[in-house]
mmCIF file of C-alpha atoms in Angstrom:
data_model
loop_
_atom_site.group_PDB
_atom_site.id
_atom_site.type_symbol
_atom_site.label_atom_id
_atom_site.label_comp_id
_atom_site.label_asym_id
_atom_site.label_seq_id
_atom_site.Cartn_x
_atom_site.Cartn_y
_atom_site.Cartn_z
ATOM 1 C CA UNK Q 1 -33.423 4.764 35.541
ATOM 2 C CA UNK Q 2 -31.783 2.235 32.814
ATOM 3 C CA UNK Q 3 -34.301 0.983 30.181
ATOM 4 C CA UNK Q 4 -33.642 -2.162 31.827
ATOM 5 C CA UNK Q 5 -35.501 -1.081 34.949
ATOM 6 C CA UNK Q 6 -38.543 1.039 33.201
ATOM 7 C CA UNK Q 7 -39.280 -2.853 31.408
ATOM 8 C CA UNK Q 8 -39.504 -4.691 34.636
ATOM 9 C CA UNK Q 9 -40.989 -1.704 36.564
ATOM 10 C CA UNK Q 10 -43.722 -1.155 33.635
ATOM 11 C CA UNK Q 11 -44.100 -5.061 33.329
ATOM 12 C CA UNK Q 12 -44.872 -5.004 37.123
ATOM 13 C CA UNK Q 13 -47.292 -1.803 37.556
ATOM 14 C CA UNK Q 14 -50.281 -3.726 35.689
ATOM 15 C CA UNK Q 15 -50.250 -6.996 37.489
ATOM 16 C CA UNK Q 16 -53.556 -6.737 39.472
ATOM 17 C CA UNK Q 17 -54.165 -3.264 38.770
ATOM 18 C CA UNK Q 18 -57.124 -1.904 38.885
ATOM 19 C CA UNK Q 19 -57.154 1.460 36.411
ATOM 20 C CA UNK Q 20 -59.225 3.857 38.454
ATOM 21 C CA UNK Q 21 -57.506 7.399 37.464
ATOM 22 C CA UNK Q 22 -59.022 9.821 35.511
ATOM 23 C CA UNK Q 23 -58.969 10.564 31.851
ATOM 24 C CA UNK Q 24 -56.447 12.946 29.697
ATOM 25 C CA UNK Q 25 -54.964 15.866 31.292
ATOM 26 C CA UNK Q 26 -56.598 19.156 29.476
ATOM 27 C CA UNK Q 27 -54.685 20.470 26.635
ATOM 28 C CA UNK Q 28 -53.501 24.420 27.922
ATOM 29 C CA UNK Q 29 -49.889 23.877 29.229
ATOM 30 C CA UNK Q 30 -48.336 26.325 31.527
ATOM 31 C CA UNK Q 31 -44.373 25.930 32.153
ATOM 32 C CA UNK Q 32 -43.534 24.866 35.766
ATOM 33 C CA UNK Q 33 -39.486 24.737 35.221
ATOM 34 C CA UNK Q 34 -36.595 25.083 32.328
ATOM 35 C CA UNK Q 35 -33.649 22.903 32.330
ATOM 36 C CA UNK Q 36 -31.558 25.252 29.895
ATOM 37 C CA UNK Q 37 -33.998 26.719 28.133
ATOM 38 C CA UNK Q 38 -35.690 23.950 27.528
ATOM 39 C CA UNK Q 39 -39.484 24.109 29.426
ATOM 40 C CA UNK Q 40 -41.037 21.146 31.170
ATOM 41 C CA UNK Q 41 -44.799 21.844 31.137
ATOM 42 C CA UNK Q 42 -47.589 21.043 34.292
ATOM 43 C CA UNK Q 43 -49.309 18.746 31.807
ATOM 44 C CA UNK Q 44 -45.749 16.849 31.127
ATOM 45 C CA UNK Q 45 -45.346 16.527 35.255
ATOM 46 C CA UNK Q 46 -49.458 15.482 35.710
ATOM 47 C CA UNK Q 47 -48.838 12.949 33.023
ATOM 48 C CA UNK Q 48 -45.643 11.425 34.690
ATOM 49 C CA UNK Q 49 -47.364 11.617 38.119
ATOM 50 C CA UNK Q 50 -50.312 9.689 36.788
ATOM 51 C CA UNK Q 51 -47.437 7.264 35.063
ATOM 52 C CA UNK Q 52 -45.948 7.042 39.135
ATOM 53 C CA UNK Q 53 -48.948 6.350 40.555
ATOM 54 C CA UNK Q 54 -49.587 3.451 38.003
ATOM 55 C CA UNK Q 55 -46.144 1.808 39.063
ATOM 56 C CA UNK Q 56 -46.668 2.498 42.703
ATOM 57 C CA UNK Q 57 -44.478 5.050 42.412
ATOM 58 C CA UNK Q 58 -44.894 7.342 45.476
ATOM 59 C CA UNK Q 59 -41.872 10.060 45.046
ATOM 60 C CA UNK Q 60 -45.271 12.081 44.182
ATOM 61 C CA UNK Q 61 -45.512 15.855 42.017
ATOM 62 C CA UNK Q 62 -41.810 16.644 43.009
ATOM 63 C CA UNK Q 63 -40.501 12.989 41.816
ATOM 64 C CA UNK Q 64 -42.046 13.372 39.181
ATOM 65 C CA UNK Q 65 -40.602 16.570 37.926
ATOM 66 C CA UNK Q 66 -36.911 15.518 39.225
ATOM 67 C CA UNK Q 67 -37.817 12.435 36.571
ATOM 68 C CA UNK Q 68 -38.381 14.968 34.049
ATOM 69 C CA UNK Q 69 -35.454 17.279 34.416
ATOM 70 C CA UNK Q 70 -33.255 14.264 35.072
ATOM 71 C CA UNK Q 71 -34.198 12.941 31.025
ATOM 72 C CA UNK Q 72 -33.920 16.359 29.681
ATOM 73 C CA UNK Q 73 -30.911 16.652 31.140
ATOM 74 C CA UNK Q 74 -29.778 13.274 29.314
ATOM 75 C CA UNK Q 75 -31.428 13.898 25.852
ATOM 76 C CA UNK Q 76 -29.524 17.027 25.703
ATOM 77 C CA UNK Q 77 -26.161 15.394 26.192
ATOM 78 C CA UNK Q 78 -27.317 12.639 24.283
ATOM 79 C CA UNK Q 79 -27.690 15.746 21.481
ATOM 80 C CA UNK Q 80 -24.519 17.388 22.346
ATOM 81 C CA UNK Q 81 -22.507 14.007 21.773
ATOM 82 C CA UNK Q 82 -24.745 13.758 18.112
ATOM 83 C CA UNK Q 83 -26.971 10.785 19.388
ATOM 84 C CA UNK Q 84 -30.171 11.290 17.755
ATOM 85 C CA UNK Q 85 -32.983 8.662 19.171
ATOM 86 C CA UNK Q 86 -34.941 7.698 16.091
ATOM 87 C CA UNK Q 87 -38.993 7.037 16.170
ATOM 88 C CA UNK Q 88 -38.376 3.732 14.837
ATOM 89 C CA UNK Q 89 -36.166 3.167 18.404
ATOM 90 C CA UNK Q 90 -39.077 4.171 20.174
ATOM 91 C CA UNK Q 91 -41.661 2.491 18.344
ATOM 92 C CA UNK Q 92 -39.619 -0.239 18.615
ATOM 93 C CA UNK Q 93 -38.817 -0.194 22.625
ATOM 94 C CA UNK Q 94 -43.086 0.967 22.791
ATOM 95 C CA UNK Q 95 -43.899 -2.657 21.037
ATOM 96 C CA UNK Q 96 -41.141 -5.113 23.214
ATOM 97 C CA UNK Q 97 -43.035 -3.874 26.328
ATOM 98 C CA UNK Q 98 -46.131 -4.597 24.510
ATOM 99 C CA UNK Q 99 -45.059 -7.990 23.803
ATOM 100 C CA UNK Q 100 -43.667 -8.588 27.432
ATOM 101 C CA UNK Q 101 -46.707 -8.019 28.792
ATOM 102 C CA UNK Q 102 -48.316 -9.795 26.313
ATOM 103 C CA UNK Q 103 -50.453 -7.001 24.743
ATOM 104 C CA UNK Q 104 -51.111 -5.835 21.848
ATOM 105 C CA UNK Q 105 -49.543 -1.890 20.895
ATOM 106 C CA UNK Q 106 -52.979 -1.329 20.527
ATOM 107 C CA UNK Q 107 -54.040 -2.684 23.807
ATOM 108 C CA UNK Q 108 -50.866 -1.278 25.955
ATOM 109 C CA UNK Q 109 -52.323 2.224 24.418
ATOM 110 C CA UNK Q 110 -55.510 1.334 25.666
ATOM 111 C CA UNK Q 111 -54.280 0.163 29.432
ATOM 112 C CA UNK Q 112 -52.223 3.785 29.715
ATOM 113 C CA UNK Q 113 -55.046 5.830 28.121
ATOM 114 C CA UNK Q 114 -57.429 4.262 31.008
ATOM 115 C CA UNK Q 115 -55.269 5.429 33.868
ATOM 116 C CA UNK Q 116 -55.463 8.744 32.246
ATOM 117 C CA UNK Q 117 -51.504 8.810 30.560
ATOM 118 C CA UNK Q 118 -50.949 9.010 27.004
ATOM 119 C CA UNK Q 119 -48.620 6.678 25.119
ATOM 120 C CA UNK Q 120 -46.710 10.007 24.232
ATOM 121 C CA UNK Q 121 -45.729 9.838 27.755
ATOM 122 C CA UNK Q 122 -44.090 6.562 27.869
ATOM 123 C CA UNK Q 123 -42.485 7.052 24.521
ATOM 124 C CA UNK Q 124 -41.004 10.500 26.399
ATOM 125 C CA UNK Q 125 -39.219 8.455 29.243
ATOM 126 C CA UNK Q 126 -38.512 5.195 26.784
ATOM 127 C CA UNK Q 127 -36.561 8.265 24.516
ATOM 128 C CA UNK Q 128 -34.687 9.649 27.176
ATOM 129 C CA UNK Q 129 -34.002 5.877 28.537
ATOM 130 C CA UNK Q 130 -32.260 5.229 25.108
ATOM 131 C CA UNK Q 131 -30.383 8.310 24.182
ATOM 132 C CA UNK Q 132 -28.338 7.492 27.817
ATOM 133 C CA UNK Q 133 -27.818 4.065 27.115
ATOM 134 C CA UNK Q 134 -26.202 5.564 24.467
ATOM 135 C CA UNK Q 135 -24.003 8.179 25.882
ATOM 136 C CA UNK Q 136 -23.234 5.351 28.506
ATOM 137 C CA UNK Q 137 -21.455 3.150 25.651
ATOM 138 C CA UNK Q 138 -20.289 6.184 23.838
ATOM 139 C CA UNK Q 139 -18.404 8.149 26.615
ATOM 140 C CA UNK Q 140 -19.220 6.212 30.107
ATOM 141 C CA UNK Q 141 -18.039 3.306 29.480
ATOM 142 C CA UNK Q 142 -14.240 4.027 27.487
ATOM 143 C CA UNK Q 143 -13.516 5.640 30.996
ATOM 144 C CA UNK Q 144 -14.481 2.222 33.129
ATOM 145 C CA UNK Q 145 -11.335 1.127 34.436
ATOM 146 C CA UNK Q 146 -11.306 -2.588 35.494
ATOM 147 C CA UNK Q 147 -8.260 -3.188 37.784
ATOM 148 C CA UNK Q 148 -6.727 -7.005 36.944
ATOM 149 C CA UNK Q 149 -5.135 -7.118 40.374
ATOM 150 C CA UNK Q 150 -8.896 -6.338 42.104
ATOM 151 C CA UNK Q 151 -10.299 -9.300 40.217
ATOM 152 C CA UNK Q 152 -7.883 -11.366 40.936
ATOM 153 C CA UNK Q 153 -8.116 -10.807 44.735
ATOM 154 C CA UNK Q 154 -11.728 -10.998 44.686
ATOM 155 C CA UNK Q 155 -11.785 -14.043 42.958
ATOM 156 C CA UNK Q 156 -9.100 -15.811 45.014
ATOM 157 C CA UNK Q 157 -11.786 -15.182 47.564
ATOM 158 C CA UNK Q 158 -14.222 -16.979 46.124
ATOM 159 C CA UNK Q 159 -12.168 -20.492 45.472
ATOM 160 C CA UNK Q 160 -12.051 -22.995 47.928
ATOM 161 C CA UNK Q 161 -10.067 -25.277 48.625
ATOM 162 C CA UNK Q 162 -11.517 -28.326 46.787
ATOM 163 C CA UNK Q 163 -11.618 -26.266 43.657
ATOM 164 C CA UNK Q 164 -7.468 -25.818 43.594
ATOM 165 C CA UNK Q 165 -6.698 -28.534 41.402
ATOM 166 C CA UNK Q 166 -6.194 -28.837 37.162
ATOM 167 C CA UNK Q 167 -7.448 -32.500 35.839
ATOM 168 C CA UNK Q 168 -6.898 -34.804 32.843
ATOM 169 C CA UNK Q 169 -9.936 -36.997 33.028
ATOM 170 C CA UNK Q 170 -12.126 -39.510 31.251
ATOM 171 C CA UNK Q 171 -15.757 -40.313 31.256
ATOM 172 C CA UNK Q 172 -16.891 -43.647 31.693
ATOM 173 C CA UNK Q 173 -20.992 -44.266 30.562
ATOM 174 C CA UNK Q 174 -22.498 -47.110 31.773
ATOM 175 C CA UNK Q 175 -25.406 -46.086 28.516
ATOM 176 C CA UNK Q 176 -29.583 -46.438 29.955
ATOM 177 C CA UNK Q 177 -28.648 -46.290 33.319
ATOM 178 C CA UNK Q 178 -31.778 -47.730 34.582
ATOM 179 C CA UNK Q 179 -30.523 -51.217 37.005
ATOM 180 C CA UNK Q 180 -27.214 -50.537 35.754
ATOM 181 C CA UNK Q 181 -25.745 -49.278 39.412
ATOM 182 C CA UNK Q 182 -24.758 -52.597 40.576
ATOM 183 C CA UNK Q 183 -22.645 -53.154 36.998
ATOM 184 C CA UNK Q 184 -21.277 -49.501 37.322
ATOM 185 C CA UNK Q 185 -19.792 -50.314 41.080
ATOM 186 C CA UNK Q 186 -18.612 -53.035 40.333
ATOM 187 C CA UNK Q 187 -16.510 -51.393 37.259
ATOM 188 C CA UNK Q 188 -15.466 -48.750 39.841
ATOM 189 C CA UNK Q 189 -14.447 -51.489 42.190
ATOM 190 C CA UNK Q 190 -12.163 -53.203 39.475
ATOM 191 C CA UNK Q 191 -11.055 -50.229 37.886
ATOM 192 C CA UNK Q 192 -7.009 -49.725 38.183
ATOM 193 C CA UNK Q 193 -6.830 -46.517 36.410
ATOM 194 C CA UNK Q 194 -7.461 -44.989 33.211
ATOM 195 C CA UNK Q 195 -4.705 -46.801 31.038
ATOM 196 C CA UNK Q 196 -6.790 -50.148 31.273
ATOM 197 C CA UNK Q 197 -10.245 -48.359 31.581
ATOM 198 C CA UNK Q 198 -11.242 -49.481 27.405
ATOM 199 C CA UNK Q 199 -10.089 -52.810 27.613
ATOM 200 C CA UNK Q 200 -12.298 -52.985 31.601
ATOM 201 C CA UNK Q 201 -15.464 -51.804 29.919
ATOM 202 C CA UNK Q 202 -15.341 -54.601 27.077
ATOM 203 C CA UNK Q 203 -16.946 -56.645 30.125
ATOM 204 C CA UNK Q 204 -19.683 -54.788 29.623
ATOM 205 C CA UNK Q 205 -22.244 -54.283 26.857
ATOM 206 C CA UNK Q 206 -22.611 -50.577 26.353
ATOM 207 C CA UNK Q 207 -20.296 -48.576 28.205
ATOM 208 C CA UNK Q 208 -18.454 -45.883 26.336
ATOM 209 C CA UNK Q 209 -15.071 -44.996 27.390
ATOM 210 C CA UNK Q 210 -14.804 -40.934 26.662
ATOM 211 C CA UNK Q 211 -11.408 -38.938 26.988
ATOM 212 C CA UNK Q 212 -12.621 -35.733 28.529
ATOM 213 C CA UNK Q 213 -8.823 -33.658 28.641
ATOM 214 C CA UNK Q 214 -8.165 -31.038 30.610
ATOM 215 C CA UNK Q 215 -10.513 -29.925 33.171
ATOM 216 C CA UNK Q 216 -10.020 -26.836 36.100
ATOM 217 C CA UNK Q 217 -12.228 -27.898 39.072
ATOM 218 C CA UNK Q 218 -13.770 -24.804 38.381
ATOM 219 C CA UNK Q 219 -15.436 -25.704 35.567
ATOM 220 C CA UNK Q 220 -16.973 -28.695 37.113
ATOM 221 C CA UNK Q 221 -20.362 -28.737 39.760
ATOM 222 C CA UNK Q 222 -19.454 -28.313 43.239
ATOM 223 C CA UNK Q 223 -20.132 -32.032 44.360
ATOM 224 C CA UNK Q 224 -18.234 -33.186 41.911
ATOM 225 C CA UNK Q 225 -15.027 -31.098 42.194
ATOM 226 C CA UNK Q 226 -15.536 -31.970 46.089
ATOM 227 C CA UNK Q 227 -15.433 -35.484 45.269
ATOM 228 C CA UNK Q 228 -12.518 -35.497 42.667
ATOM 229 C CA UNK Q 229 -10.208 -33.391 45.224
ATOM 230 C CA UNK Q 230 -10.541 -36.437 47.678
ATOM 231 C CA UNK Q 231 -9.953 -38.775 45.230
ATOM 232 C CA UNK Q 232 -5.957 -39.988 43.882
ATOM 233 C CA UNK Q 233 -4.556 -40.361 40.100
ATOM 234 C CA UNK Q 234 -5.959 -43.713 38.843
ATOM 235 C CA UNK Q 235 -8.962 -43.290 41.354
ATOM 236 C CA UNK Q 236 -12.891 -42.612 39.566
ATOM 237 C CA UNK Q 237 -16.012 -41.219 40.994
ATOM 238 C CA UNK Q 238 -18.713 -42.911 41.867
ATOM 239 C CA UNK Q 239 -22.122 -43.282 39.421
ATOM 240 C CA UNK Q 240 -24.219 -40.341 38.963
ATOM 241 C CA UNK Q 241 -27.080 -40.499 37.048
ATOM 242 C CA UNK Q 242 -26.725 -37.966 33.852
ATOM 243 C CA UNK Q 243 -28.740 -38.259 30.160
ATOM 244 C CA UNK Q 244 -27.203 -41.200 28.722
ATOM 245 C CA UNK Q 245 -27.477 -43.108 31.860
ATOM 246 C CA UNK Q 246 -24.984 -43.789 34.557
ATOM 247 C CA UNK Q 247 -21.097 -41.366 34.713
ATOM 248 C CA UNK Q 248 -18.179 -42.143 36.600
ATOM 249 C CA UNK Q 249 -14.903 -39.344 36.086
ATOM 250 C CA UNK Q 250 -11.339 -41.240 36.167
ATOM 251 C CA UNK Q 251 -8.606 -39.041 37.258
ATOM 252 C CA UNK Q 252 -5.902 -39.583 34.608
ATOM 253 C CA UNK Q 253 -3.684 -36.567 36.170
ATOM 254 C CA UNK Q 254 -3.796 -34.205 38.544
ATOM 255 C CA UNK Q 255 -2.184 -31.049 39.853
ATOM 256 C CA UNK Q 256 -2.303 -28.587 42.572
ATOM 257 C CA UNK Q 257 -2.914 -25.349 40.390
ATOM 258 C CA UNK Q 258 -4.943 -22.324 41.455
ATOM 259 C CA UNK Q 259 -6.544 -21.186 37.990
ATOM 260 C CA UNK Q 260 -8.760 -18.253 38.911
ATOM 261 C CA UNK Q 261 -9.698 -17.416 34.712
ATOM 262 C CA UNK Q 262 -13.033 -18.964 35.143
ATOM 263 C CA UNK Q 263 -13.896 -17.153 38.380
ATOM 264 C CA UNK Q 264 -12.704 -14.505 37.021
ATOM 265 C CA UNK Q 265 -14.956 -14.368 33.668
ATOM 266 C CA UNK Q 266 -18.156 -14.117 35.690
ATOM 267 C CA UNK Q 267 -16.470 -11.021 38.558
ATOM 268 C CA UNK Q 268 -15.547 -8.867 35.069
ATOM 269 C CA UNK Q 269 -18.850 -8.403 34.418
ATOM 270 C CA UNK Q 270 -20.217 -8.193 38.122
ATOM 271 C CA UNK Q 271 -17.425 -5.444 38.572
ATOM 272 C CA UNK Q 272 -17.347 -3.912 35.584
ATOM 273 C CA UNK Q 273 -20.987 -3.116 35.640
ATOM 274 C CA UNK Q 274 -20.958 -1.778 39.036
ATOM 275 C CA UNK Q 275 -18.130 0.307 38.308
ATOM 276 C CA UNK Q 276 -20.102 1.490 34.780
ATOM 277 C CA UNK Q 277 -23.212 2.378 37.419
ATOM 278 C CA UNK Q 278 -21.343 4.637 39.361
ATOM 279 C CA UNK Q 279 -19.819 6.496 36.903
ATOM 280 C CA UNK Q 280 -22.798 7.002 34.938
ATOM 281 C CA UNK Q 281 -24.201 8.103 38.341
ATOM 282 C CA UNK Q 282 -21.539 10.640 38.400
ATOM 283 C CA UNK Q 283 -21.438 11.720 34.767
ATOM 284 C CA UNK Q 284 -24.995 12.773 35.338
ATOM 285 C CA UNK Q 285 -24.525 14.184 38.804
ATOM 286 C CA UNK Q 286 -21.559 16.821 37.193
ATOM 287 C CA UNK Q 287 -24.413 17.411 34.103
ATOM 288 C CA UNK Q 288 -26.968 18.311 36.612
ATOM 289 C CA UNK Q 289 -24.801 20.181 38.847
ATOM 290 C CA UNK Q 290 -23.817 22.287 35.600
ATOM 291 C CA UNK Q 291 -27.167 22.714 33.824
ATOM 292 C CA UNK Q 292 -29.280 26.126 34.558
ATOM 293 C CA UNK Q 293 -32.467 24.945 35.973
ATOM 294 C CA UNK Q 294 -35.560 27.663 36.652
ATOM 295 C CA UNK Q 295 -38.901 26.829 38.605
ATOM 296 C CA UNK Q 296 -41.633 28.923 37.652
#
């Protein structure tokens, strides 16, 4: 589970929840599994099952010691690697939750000690939700390989046709906006392209004339890159209403040119975090598949 997750899942357990579970599990600890060498106590599992059962959570007793072995398992690499979680990490991670839910620390205390789990064992899980993140960036993610030629076939995909064209445009502002459509057609109507598009506003009081430059159609709105691509050099767009009152877009020049950086930008991160998922799946799949575990 990415510390990610245990926010949103933590934020959503106490919406409408009424805290009905009983108080503090007793102090005597017997151990109910090792995870090399390292024991995981009944009270550690009754604590984490009460923290399930808060969430929703219904994996149950053996969920709830997978959880366990599962962030042992990860604090220990995190240790082999020499990532050391502070307190003040915890403490810190212990007050943003806090703050998302709009709590006080004092109060989130309060909220875990009535459904009978101690704020020792959401600090536990918040530790062991850190020290991966950290092996993730430390040794997952150097080995996340990114293929160019994947990105760029997934992002040809996603362009259409309307969006296959480079422009050179201006912006023409017919300023307040409010009953200024009829002046704004009738601009469009007279407008012979962008060489005379100054001296064609000076008919007009308050109209700015703005050189945009270079524009992909992927950078632009949908509507607007439809509208463009049906539209010739010297043609302009009809009025849309924006801040500063009414915009019309002049082609200036334009090119057939399939430009696939700015899809492209947004896949890298869509792929590369998938492909960071499932190799941090795996890294901890070969660490559990390794480690000596031992039920009592």
């Amino acid at each position: 589970m990415t510390f990610a997750e245990f926010r949103r899942a933590l934020g959503a357990m106490f919406i409408g929840l009424a805290l009905t579970l009983g108080g503090i599990a007793p102090a005597v600890a017997a151990t109910v599994v090792t995870v090399n060498g390292e024991p995981i106590s009944d009270i550690q599992v009754d604590q984490r099952l009460r923290l399930f059962r808060m969430e929703g959570n219904n994996t149950g007793r053996s969920g709830a010691t997978q959880q366990l072995i599962t962030e042992a398992i990860q604090i220990q690499e995190a240790k082999r690697l020499g990532i050391n979680v502070s307190n003040a990490q915890v403490d810190d991670a212990f007050l943003q939750i806090a703050r998302n839910l709009n709590v006080s620390r004092d109060r989130l205390t309060q909220m875990l000690e009535q459904g009978g789990v101690s704020s020792q064992t959401l600090q536990d899980r918040l530790r062991a939700a850190i020290a991966w993140n950290a092996v993730t960036e430390a040794a997952i993610t150097p080995q996340v390989q990114i293929s160019e030629l994947e990105l760029d076939q997934r992002a040809a995909e996603q362009i259409a046709d309307f969006q296959n064209f480079d422009y050179i445009l201006k912006e023409v502002i017919f300023v307040g906006g409010s009953g200024r459509s009829g002046q704004a057609n009738r601009f469009r109507s007279s407008f012979a392209g962008c060489d005379t598009a100054v001296e064609l506003s000076l008919a007009y009081t308050d109209v700015a004339v703005v050189d945009i430059g270079r524009r992909h159609a992927t950078q632009m709105p949908d509507a607007i890159a439809r509208e463009l691509a049906g539209l010739n050099v010297g043609g302009i767009s009809k009025p849309r209403a924006v801040e500063a009152g009414l915009s019309m877009l002049a082609i200036c020049e334009k090119v057939q040119a399939e430009d696939l950086t700015f899809v492209k930008g947004g896949l890298r991160e869509d792929v590369g975090g998938d492909a960071l998922a499932k190799e941090a799946e795996a890294y901890l799949e070969r660490l559990r598949s390794q480690a000596k575990i031992f039920y009592q």
